[in-house]
Amino acid sequence: MPSRKKSCMFASAFCACVGSFVVLCVVLATPQWVSSEVRFSRTGSNVTVSLQYGLFRGTCEQFVDAGLQVSKTTFQVTDAPLSATSRALSVTTIVVLVLALLCSLLSSGFTGTNALSNPYQTFLGPTGVYTWSSLCGLLTLVAMILFPVNVEGNSLSEELARACSTSLQARLGSRHSYGYSYWIMLLIILLNAASLIIIYFYDHASYSKKKEQERPIENAPKDVILF
């Protein structure tokens, strides 16, 4: 059985890893990633298409000239007629987050195992937690970079707006604001960093104690050494 100190520290890291897993599920499931307003010209009028979407689904509204709402529809991002680059980045973002979810699950398993037992294999200990928590945080950061690149660089919102409406001509302008589904990915990174810090302090304290036990002669009184 692990010591009480080890159980407490790994249990704390386990809570952080489980929290990361839950937040990742929320990120994948909710559509509040970005809200965009894209303004287009149309014969005889101007149209503003308002979108709110995530990785899989979203909503689309059209406003003509003085704010007259024409329609509101829902759409599937993966079914929209996107360019090859936009589709590739969308799929890549999903794959990266699914991998981060898997890493978070493995990290939760490793920390839970160490909180209840003392694994014989080295990789099942702190090394495994370092690996999977670091990968989870890194993959989440990559997803946070890929999504704005797709929205801002590849004009993903414009492509989705054109798929929602017909007879749109030149784009006059666009505005984007990122929602909570995007920003809570920072919480995932912080939770993984917290698990790493907890395990580091435990591992460092354990290493220092082990070194002290390997060299007891250095801390022995001089009269004992002479004897």
Coordinates of N, CA and C in Angstrom, one line a residue:
M1 N 0.8 -1.2 0.0 CA 0.0 0.0 0.0 C 0.9 1.3 0.0
P2 N 0.4 2.3 -0.7 CA 1.2 3.5 -0.7 C 1.1 4.3 0.6
S3 N 2.1 5.1 0.9 CA 2.1 5.9 2.1 C 0.9 6.9 2.0
R4 N 0.6 7.5 3.2 CA -0.6 8.4 3.2 C -0.2 9.7 2.4
K5 N 1.0 10.1 2.5 CA 1.4 11.3 1.7 C 1.3 11.1 0.2
K6 N 1.8 9.9 -0.2 CA 1.7 9.6 -1.6 C 0.2 9.5 -2.1
S7 N -0.6 8.9 -1.3 CA -2.0 8.7 -1.7 C -2.7 10.1 -1.8
C8 N -2.4 11.0 -0.9 CA -3.0 12.3 -0.9 C -2.6 13.1 -2.1
M9 N -1.3 13.1 -2.4 CA -0.8 13.9 -3.5 C -1.3 13.3 -4.9
F10 N -1.2 12.0 -5.0 CA -1.7 11.4 -6.3 C -3.2 11.6 -6.4
A11 N -3.9 11.5 -5.3 CA -5.4 11.7 -5.3 C -5.7 13.2 -5.8
S12 N -4.9 14.1 -5.3 CA -5.1 15.5 -5.8 C -4.8 15.6 -7.3
A13 N -3.7 15.0 -7.7 CA -3.4 15.0 -9.2 C -4.5 14.3 -9.9
F14 N -5.1 13.2 -9.4 CA -6.2 12.5 -10.0 C -7.4 13.4 -10.2
C15 N -7.7 14.2 -9.2 CA -8.9 15.1 -9.3 C -8.6 16.2 -10.4
A16 N -7.4 16.6 -10.5 CA -7.0 17.6 -11.6 C -7.2 16.9 -13.0
C17 N -6.7 15.7 -13.1 CA -6.8 15.0 -14.4 C -8.2 14.7 -14.8
V18 N -9.1 14.3 -13.8 CA -10.5 14.0 -14.1 C -11.2 15.3 -14.5
G19 N -10.8 16.4 -13.8 CA -11.4 17.7 -14.2 C -11.0 18.1 -15.6
S20 N -9.8 17.8 -16.0 CA -9.3 18.0 -17.4 C -10.2 17.2 -18.4
F21 N -10.4 16.0 -18.0 CA -11.2 15.1 -18.9 C -12.6 15.6 -19.0
V22 N -13.2 16.0 -18.0 CA -14.6 16.5 -18.0 C -14.7 17.8 -18.9
V23 N -13.7 18.7 -18.7 CA -13.8 20.0 -19.4 C -13.5 19.7 -20.9
L24 N -12.7 18.7 -21.2 CA -12.5 18.3 -22.6 C -13.8 17.8 -23.3
C25 N -14.6 17.0 -22.5 CA -15.8 16.5 -23.0 C -16.8 17.7 -23.3
V26 N -16.8 18.7 -22.4 CA -17.6 19.9 -22.6 C -17.2 20.7 -23.8
V27 N -15.9 20.8 -24.0 CA -15.4 21.5 -25.2 C -15.8 20.8 -26.5
L28 N -15.7 19.5 -26.5 CA -16.1 18.8 -27.7 C -17.6 18.8 -28.0
A29 N -18.4 18.9 -26.9 CA -19.9 18.7 -27.1 C -20.6 20.0 -27.3
T30 N -20.1 21.2 -26.9 CA -20.8 22.4 -27.0 C -20.4 23.2 -28.2
P31 N -21.4 24.0 -28.8 CA -21.1 24.7 -30.0 C -20.7 26.2 -29.8
Q32 N -20.5 26.6 -28.6 CA -20.1 28.0 -28.3 C -18.6 28.3 -28.4
W33 N -18.1 27.9 -29.6 CA -16.7 28.2 -29.8 C -16.4 29.6 -30.3
V34 N -17.2 30.0 -31.3 CA -17.0 31.3 -31.9 C -18.4 31.9 -32.4
S35 N -18.5 33.2 -32.2 CA -19.7 33.9 -32.8 C -19.1 34.8 -33.9
S36 N -19.7 34.8 -35.0 CA -19.2 35.6 -36.2 C -20.3 36.3 -36.8
E37 N -20.0 37.5 -37.2 CA -20.9 38.3 -38.0 C -20.2 38.7 -39.3
V38 N -20.7 38.2 -40.4 CA -20.1 38.4 -41.7 C -21.1 39.2 -42.6
R39 N -20.6 40.3 -43.1 CA -21.5 41.2 -43.9 C -21.2 41.0 -45.4
F40 N -22.3 40.8 -46.2 CA -22.1 40.7 -47.6 C -23.0 41.7 -48.3
S41 N -22.6 41.9 -49.6 CA -23.5 42.7 -50.5 C -24.3 41.8 -51.3
R42 N -25.5 42.2 -51.6 CA -26.5 41.5 -52.4 C -27.2 42.5 -53.3
T43 N -27.7 42.0 -54.4 CA -28.4 42.9 -55.3 C -29.5 43.6 -54.6
G44 N -29.4 44.9 -54.5 CA -30.5 45.7 -53.9 C -30.4 45.9 -52.4
S45 N -29.5 45.1 -51.7 CA -29.4 45.2 -50.2 C -28.1 44.6 -49.7
N46 N -27.9 44.8 -48.4 CA -26.8 44.2 -47.8 C -27.3 43.2 -46.8
V47 N -26.5 42.1 -46.6 CA -27.0 41.0 -45.7 C -25.9 40.8 -44.7
T48 N -26.3 40.7 -43.4 CA -25.4 40.3 -42.4 C -25.8 38.9 -41.9
V49 N -24.8 38.0 -42.0 CA -25.0 36.6 -41.6 C -24.4 36.4 -40.2
S50 N -25.2 36.0 -39.2 CA -24.7 35.8 -37.9 C -24.6 34.3 -37.6
L51 N -23.4 33.9 -37.2 CA -23.2 32.5 -36.9 C -22.6 32.2 -35.5
Q52 N -23.0 31.1 -35.0 CA -22.4 30.6 -33.7 C -22.2 29.1 -33.9
Y53 N -21.0 28.7 -33.8 CA -20.7 27.3 -34.1 C -19.5 26.8 -33.3
G54 N -19.4 25.5 -33.3 CA -18.3 24.8 -32.7 C -17.6 23.9 -33.7
L55 N -17.2 22.7 -33.2 CA -16.5 21.8 -34.1 C -17.5 21.0 -34.9
F56 N -18.7 20.8 -34.5 CA -19.6 19.9 -35.1 C -20.9 20.5 -35.6
R57 N -21.4 21.5 -34.9 CA -22.7 22.1 -35.3 C -22.8 23.5 -34.9
G58 N -23.8 24.2 -35.5 CA -23.9 25.6 -35.2 C -25.2 26.2 -35.7
T59 N -25.5 27.5 -35.5 CA -26.7 28.1 -35.9 C -26.3 29.3 -36.8
C60 N -27.3 29.6 -37.7 CA -27.0 30.7 -38.7 C -28.3 31.6 -38.8
E61 N -28.1 32.9 -38.7 CA -29.2 33.8 -38.8 C -28.8 34.9 -39.9
Q62 N -29.8 35.3 -40.6 CA -29.6 36.4 -41.7 C -30.4 37.6 -41.3
F63 N -29.7 38.8 -41.4 CA -30.3 40.0 -41.2 C -30.1 40.9 -42.4
V64 N -31.2 41.5 -42.9 CA -31.1 42.3 -44.1 C -31.2 43.8 -43.8
D65 N -30.3 44.5 -44.3 CA -30.2 46.0 -44.1 C -30.4 46.4 -42.6
A66 N -31.6 46.9 -42.3 CA -31.9 47.6 -41.0 C -32.2 46.6 -39.9
G67 N -31.7 45.4 -40.0 CA -31.8 44.4 -38.9 C -33.0 43.5 -39.1
L68 N -33.7 43.5 -40.2 CA -34.8 42.6 -40.5 C -34.3 41.1 -40.5
Q69 N -34.7 40.3 -39.6 CA -34.3 38.9 -39.6 C -35.0 38.1 -40.6
V70 N -34.3 37.4 -41.4 CA -34.9 36.6 -42.5 C -35.1 35.2 -42.1
S71 N -34.1 34.6 -41.5 CA -34.3 33.2 -41.1 C -33.2 32.8 -40.1
K72 N -33.5 31.7 -39.4 CA -32.5 31.1 -38.5 C -32.5 29.6 -38.7
T73 N -31.3 29.1 -39.0 CA -31.2 27.6 -39.3 C -30.1 27.0 -38.5
T74 N -30.1 25.7 -38.4 CA -29.0 25.0 -37.8 C -28.3 24.2 -38.9
F75 N -27.0 24.0 -38.7 CA -26.2 23.3 -39.7 C -25.2 22.4 -39.0
Q76 N -24.7 21.5 -39.8 CA -23.5 20.6 -39.3 C -22.3 21.1 -40.0
V77 N -21.3 21.5 -39.2 CA -20.0 22.0 -39.8 C -19.4 21.0 -40.7
T78 N -19.4 19.7 -40.3 CA -18.8 18.7 -41.1 C -19.5 18.4 -42.4
D79 N -20.7 18.8 -42.5 CA -21.5 18.6 -43.8 C -21.5 19.8 -44.7
A80 N -20.9 20.9 -44.3 CA -20.9 22.1 -45.1 C -19.9 22.0 -46.2
P81 N -20.2 22.7 -47.3 CA -19.2 22.6 -48.5 C -18.0 23.5 -48.2
L82 N -17.1 23.0 -47.5 CA -15.9 23.8 -47.2 C -14.7 23.5 -48.2
S83 N -13.8 24.4 -48.2 CA -12.6 24.2 -49.0 C -11.8 23.1 -48.4
A84 N -10.8 22.5 -49.1 CA -10.0 21.4 -48.7 C -9.2 21.8 -47.4
T85 N -8.7 23.0 -47.4 CA -7.8 23.5 -46.3 C -8.6 23.6 -45.0
S86 N -9.8 24.3 -45.2 CA -10.7 24.5 -44.0 C -11.2 23.2 -43.4
R87 N -11.5 22.3 -44.3 CA -12.0 20.9 -43.8 C -10.9 20.2 -43.2
A88 N -9.7 20.2 -43.7 CA -8.5 19.5 -43.2 C -8.2 20.1 -41.8
L89 N -8.2 21.4 -41.6 CA -7.9 22.0 -40.3 C -9.0 21.6 -39.3
S90 N -10.3 21.6 -39.7 CA -11.4 21.3 -38.8 C -11.3 19.8 -38.3
V91 N -11.0 18.9 -39.3 CA -10.8 17.5 -38.9 C -9.6 17.4 -38.0
T92 N -8.5 18.1 -38.3 CA -7.3 18.0 -37.5 C -7.5 18.5 -36.1
T93 N -8.3 19.6 -35.9 CA -8.6 20.1 -34.6 C -9.4 19.0 -33.8
I94 N -10.4 18.4 -34.4 CA -11.1 17.3 -33.7 C -10.2 16.2 -33.3
V95 N -9.4 15.7 -34.2 CA -8.5 14.6 -33.9 C -7.5 15.0 -32.8
V96 N -7.0 16.2 -32.8 CA -6.1 16.6 -31.7 C -6.8 16.6 -30.4
L97 N -8.0 17.1 -30.3 CA -8.8 17.1 -29.1 C -9.2 15.7 -28.6
V98 N -9.5 14.8 -29.5 CA -9.8 13.4 -29.2 C -8.5 12.8 -28.6
L99 N -7.4 13.0 -29.2 CA -6.1 12.5 -28.6 C -5.8 13.1 -27.2
A100 N -6.1 14.4 -27.1 CA -6.0 15.0 -25.7 C -6.9 14.4 -24.7
L101 N -8.1 14.0 -25.2 CA -9.1 13.4 -24.3 C -8.5 12.0 -23.9
L102 N -7.9 11.3 -24.8 CA -7.3 10.0 -24.5 C -6.2 10.1 -23.5
C103 N -5.3 11.1 -23.7 CA -4.2 11.4 -22.8 C -4.7 11.7 -21.4
S104 N -5.7 12.5 -21.4 CA -6.3 12.9 -20.1 C -6.9 11.7 -19.3
L105 N -7.5 10.8 -20.1 CA -8.0 9.5 -19.5 C -6.9 8.7 -19.0
L106 N -5.8 8.5 -19.7 CA -4.7 7.7 -19.3 C -4.0 8.4 -18.1
S107 N -3.9 9.7 -18.1 CA -3.3 10.4 -16.9 C -4.1 10.2 -15.7
S108 N -5.5 10.2 -15.8 CA -6.4 9.9 -14.7 C -6.2 8.5 -14.2
G109 N -6.0 7.6 -15.1 CA -5.8 6.2 -14.7 C -4.5 6.0 -14.0
F110 N -3.5 6.6 -14.4 CA -2.1 6.5 -13.8 C -2.1 7.1 -12.4
T111 N -2.7 8.3 -12.3 CA -2.7 8.9 -11.0 C -3.6 8.1 -10.0
G112 N -4.8 7.6 -10.5 CA -5.6 6.8 -9.6 C -5.0 5.5 -9.2
T113 N -4.2 4.9 -10.1 CA -3.5 3.7 -9.7 C -2.5 3.9 -8.7
N114 N -1.7 5.0 -8.8 CA -0.7 5.4 -7.8 C -1.3 5.8 -6.5
A115 N -2.5 6.4 -6.5 CA -3.1 6.8 -5.2 C -3.5 5.5 -4.4
L116 N -3.8 4.4 -5.1 CA -4.3 3.2 -4.4 C -3.2 2.1 -4.2
S117 N -2.1 2.2 -5.0 CA -1.2 1.1 -5.0 C 0.2 1.6 -5.4
N118 N 1.2 0.7 -5.3 CA 2.6 1.0 -5.7 C 2.9 0.2 -6.9
P119 N 2.8 0.7 -8.1 CA 3.0 -0.1 -9.3 C 4.5 -0.5 -9.4
Y120 N 4.8 -1.6 -9.9 CA 6.2 -2.1 -10.0 C 6.9 -1.4 -11.2
Q121 N 6.1 -1.2 -12.3 CA 6.7 -0.7 -13.5 C 7.0 0.8 -13.3
T122 N 8.2 1.3 -13.7 CA 8.6 2.7 -13.6 C 7.6 3.6 -14.3
F123 N 7.2 3.2 -15.6 CA 6.4 4.1 -16.4 C 5.0 4.3 -15.8
L124 N 4.6 3.4 -15.0 CA 3.2 3.6 -14.4 C 3.3 4.5 -13.2
G125 N 4.4 5.0 -12.8 CA 4.6 6.0 -11.7 C 4.5 7.4 -12.2
P126 N 5.3 8.3 -11.6 CA 5.4 9.7 -12.0 C 5.7 9.9 -13.5
T127 N 6.6 9.0 -14.0 CA 7.0 9.2 -15.4 C 5.8 9.1 -16.3
G128 N 4.9 8.2 -16.1 CA 3.7 8.1 -16.9 C 2.8 9.3 -16.8
V129 N 2.7 9.8 -15.6 CA 1.9 11.0 -15.3 C 2.5 12.2 -16.1
Y130 N 3.8 12.4 -16.0 CA 4.5 13.5 -16.7 C 4.2 13.4 -18.2
T131 N 4.3 12.2 -18.7 CA 4.1 12.0 -20.2 C 2.7 12.3 -20.6
W132 N 1.7 11.7 -20.0 CA 0.3 11.9 -20.5 C -0.2 13.3 -20.2
S133 N 0.1 13.8 -19.0 CA -0.4 15.2 -18.7 C 0.2 16.2 -19.6
S134 N 1.5 16.1 -19.9 CA 2.2 17.0 -20.7 C 1.6 16.9 -22.1
L135 N 1.4 15.7 -22.6 CA 0.8 15.6 -24.0 C -0.6 16.2 -24.0
C136 N -1.4 16.0 -23.0 CA -2.7 16.5 -23.0 C -2.7 18.0 -23.0
G137 N -1.9 18.7 -22.2 CA -1.8 20.1 -22.3 C -1.2 20.6 -23.6
L138 N -0.3 19.9 -24.1 CA 0.3 20.4 -25.4 C -0.7 20.2 -26.6
L139 N -1.4 19.1 -26.6 CA -2.4 18.9 -27.7 C -3.5 19.9 -27.5
T140 N -3.9 20.3 -26.3 CA -5.0 21.3 -26.1 C -4.5 22.7 -26.6
L141 N -3.2 23.0 -26.4 CA -2.7 24.2 -26.9 C -2.6 24.3 -28.4
V142 N -2.3 23.1 -29.0 CA -2.3 23.0 -30.5 C -3.7 23.3 -31.0
A143 N -4.7 22.7 -30.4 CA -6.1 22.9 -30.8 C -6.5 24.4 -30.7
M144 N -6.0 25.1 -29.6 CA -6.3 26.5 -29.4 C -5.7 27.3 -30.5
I145 N -4.6 26.9 -31.1 CA -4.0 27.6 -32.2 C -4.6 27.3 -33.5
L146 N -5.0 26.0 -33.8 CA -5.5 25.6 -35.1 C -6.9 26.2 -35.3
F147 N -7.7 26.3 -34.3 CA -9.1 26.8 -34.6 C -9.1 28.3 -35.0
P148 N -8.4 29.2 -34.3 CA -8.4 30.6 -34.8 C -7.7 30.7 -36.2
V149 N -6.7 29.9 -36.4 CA -6.1 29.9 -37.8 C -7.1 29.6 -38.8
N150 N -8.0 28.6 -38.5 CA -9.0 28.2 -39.5 C -10.0 29.3 -39.7
V151 N -10.4 29.9 -38.6 CA -11.5 31.0 -38.6 C -10.9 32.3 -39.3
E152 N -9.8 32.7 -38.8 CA -9.2 34.0 -39.3 C -8.5 33.8 -40.6
G153 N -7.6 32.8 -40.7 CA -6.8 32.6 -41.9 C -7.5 32.0 -43.1
N154 N -8.3 31.0 -42.8 CA -9.0 30.4 -44.0 C -10.4 30.8 -44.2
S155 N -10.9 31.9 -43.4 CA -12.2 32.4 -43.6 C -13.3 31.3 -43.4
L156 N -13.2 30.6 -42.4 CA -14.1 29.5 -42.2 C -15.6 30.0 -42.0
S157 N -15.7 31.1 -41.3 CA -17.0 31.7 -41.0 C -17.7 32.2 -42.3
E158 N -16.9 32.7 -43.2 CA -17.4 33.2 -44.5 C -17.9 32.0 -45.3
E159 N -17.1 30.9 -45.3 CA -17.6 29.7 -46.1 C -18.9 29.1 -45.5
L160 N -19.0 29.1 -44.2 CA -20.2 28.6 -43.5 C -21.4 29.6 -43.8
A161 N -21.1 30.9 -43.8 CA -22.2 31.8 -44.1 C -22.7 31.7 -45.5
R162 N -21.8 31.4 -46.5 CA -22.2 31.2 -47.9 C -23.0 29.9 -48.0
A163 N -22.7 29.0 -47.2 CA -23.5 27.7 -47.2 C -24.9 27.9 -46.6
C164 N -25.0 28.9 -45.7 CA -26.3 29.1 -45.1 C -27.2 30.0 -45.9
S165 N -26.7 30.8 -46.9 CA -27.5 31.7 -47.6 C -27.1 31.6 -49.1
T166 N -28.0 32.1 -49.9 CA -27.8 32.1 -51.4 C -27.7 33.6 -51.9
S167 N -27.1 33.7 -53.1 CA -27.0 35.0 -53.8 C -26.2 36.0 -53.1
L168 N -25.3 35.5 -52.2 CA -24.3 36.5 -51.6 C -23.2 36.8 -52.5
Q169 N -22.8 38.1 -52.5 CA -21.8 38.5 -53.4 C -20.5 38.8 -52.6
A170 N -20.0 40.0 -52.8 CA -18.7 40.3 -52.1 C -18.8 40.5 -50.6
R171 N -17.8 40.0 -49.9 CA -17.8 40.2 -48.4 C -17.4 41.6 -48.1
L172 N -18.2 42.3 -47.3 CA -17.9 43.7 -46.9 C -17.1 43.8 -45.6
G173 N -17.2 42.7 -44.7 CA -16.4 42.8 -43.5 C -16.9 41.6 -42.6
S174 N -16.1 41.4 -41.5 CA -16.5 40.3 -40.6 C -16.0 40.6 -39.2
R175 N -16.6 40.0 -38.2 CA -16.2 40.2 -36.9 C -16.4 38.9 -36.1
H176 N -15.4 38.6 -35.3 CA -15.4 37.3 -34.6 C -15.2 37.5 -33.1
S177 N -15.9 36.7 -32.3 CA -15.6 36.7 -30.8 C -15.7 35.2 -30.4
Y178 N -14.7 34.8 -29.6 CA -14.6 33.4 -29.2 C -15.4 33.2 -27.9
G179 N -16.1 32.1 -27.8 CA -17.0 31.8 -26.7 C -16.3 31.0 -25.6
Y180 N -17.1 30.6 -24.6 CA -16.6 29.9 -23.5 C -16.0 28.5 -23.9
S181 N -16.6 27.9 -24.9 CA -16.1 26.5 -25.3 C -14.7 26.6 -25.7
Y182 N -14.3 27.7 -26.3 CA -12.9 27.9 -26.7 C -12.0 28.3 -25.5
W183 N -12.4 29.2 -24.7 CA -11.6 29.8 -23.7 C -11.4 28.8 -22.5
I184 N -12.3 27.9 -22.3 CA -12.1 27.0 -21.1 C -11.0 25.9 -21.4
M185 N -10.5 25.9 -22.7 CA -9.4 25.1 -22.9 C -8.2 25.5 -22.1
L186 N -8.1 26.8 -21.8 CA -7.1 27.3 -20.9 C -7.1 26.6 -19.5
L187 N -8.3 26.3 -19.1 CA -8.5 25.6 -17.8 C -7.9 24.2 -17.9
I188 N -8.1 23.6 -19.1 CA -7.5 22.2 -19.3 C -6.0 22.3 -19.1
I189 N -5.4 23.3 -19.8 CA -3.9 23.4 -19.7 C -3.5 23.6 -18.2
L190 N -4.3 24.5 -17.5 CA -3.9 24.8 -16.1 C -4.1 23.5 -15.2
L191 N -5.1 22.7 -15.5 CA -5.4 21.5 -14.7 C -4.2 20.5 -14.9
N192 N -3.8 20.4 -16.1 CA -2.7 19.5 -16.4 C -1.4 20.0 -15.8
A193 N -1.2 21.3 -15.8 CA 0.0 21.9 -15.2 C -0.1 21.6 -13.7
A194 N -1.3 21.7 -13.1 CA -1.4 21.5 -11.7 C -1.0 20.0 -11.3
S195 N -1.5 19.1 -12.1 CA -1.1 17.7 -11.9 C 0.4 17.4 -12.0
L196 N 1.0 18.1 -13.0 CA 2.4 18.0 -13.1 C 3.2 18.5 -11.9
I197 N 2.7 19.7 -11.4 CA 3.4 20.3 -10.3 C 3.3 19.5 -9.1
I198 N 2.1 18.9 -8.8 CA 1.8 18.1 -7.6 C 2.8 16.9 -7.7
I199 N 2.8 16.2 -8.8 CA 3.6 15.0 -8.9 C 5.1 15.3 -8.9
Y200 N 5.5 16.5 -9.4 CA 6.9 16.9 -9.3 C 7.3 17.1 -7.9
F201 N 6.5 17.8 -7.1 CA 6.9 18.0 -5.7 C 6.9 16.7 -4.9
Y202 N 6.0 15.7 -5.2 CA 6.1 14.4 -4.6 C 7.4 13.7 -5.0
D203 N 7.6 13.7 -6.3 CA 8.8 13.0 -6.8 C 10.1 13.6 -6.3
H204 N 10.2 14.9 -6.2 CA 11.4 15.6 -5.7 C 11.6 15.2 -4.3
A205 N 10.5 15.3 -3.5 CA 10.7 15.0 -2.0 C 11.1 13.5 -1.8
S206 N 10.5 12.6 -2.6 CA 10.8 11.2 -2.6 C 12.3 10.9 -2.9
Y207 N 12.7 11.7 -4.0 CA 14.1 11.5 -4.4 C 15.1 12.0 -3.4
S208 N 14.8 13.1 -2.7 CA 15.7 13.7 -1.7 C 15.7 12.8 -0.5
K209 N 14.6 12.2 -0.1 CA 14.6 11.3 1.0 C 15.4 10.0 0.7
K210 N 15.3 9.5 -0.5 CA 16.0 8.3 -0.9 C 17.5 8.6 -0.9
K211 N 17.9 9.8 -1.3 CA 19.4 10.1 -1.3 C 19.9 10.2 0.1
E212 N 19.1 10.7 1.0 CA 19.5 10.8 2.4 C 19.7 9.4 3.0
Q213 N 18.8 8.5 2.6 CA 18.9 7.1 3.2 C 20.1 6.4 2.6
E214 N 20.5 6.7 1.4 CA 21.6 6.1 0.8 C 23.0 6.5 1.3
R215 N 23.0 7.7 2.0 CA 24.2 8.2 2.5 C 24.1 8.6 4.0
P216 N 23.7 7.6 4.8 CA 23.5 8.0 6.3 C 24.8 8.3 7.0
I217 N 26.0 7.9 6.5 CA 27.3 8.1 7.1 C 27.6 9.6 7.1
E218 N 27.1 10.3 6.1 CA 27.5 11.8 6.0 C 26.8 12.6 7.1
N219 N 25.6 12.1 7.6 CA 24.9 12.8 8.6 C 25.1 12.2 10.0
A220 N 26.0 11.2 10.1 CA 26.3 10.6 11.5 C 27.2 11.5 12.3
P221 N 27.1 11.4 13.6 CA 28.0 12.2 14.5 C 29.4 11.8 14.3
K222 N 30.4 12.7 14.6 CA 31.8 12.4 14.4 C 32.3 11.3 15.3
D223 N 31.8 11.2 16.6 CA 32.3 10.2 17.5 C 31.8 8.8 17.1
V224 N 30.6 8.7 16.4 CA 30.2 7.5 15.9 C 31.1 7.0 14.7
I225 N 31.5 8.0 13.9 CA 32.3 7.6 12.8 C 33.7 7.1 13.3
L226 N 34.3 7.8 14.3 CA 35.6 7.4 14.8 C 35.5 6.0 15.5
F227 N 34.4 5.8 16.2 CA 34.2 4.5 16.8 C 34.1 3.3 15.8

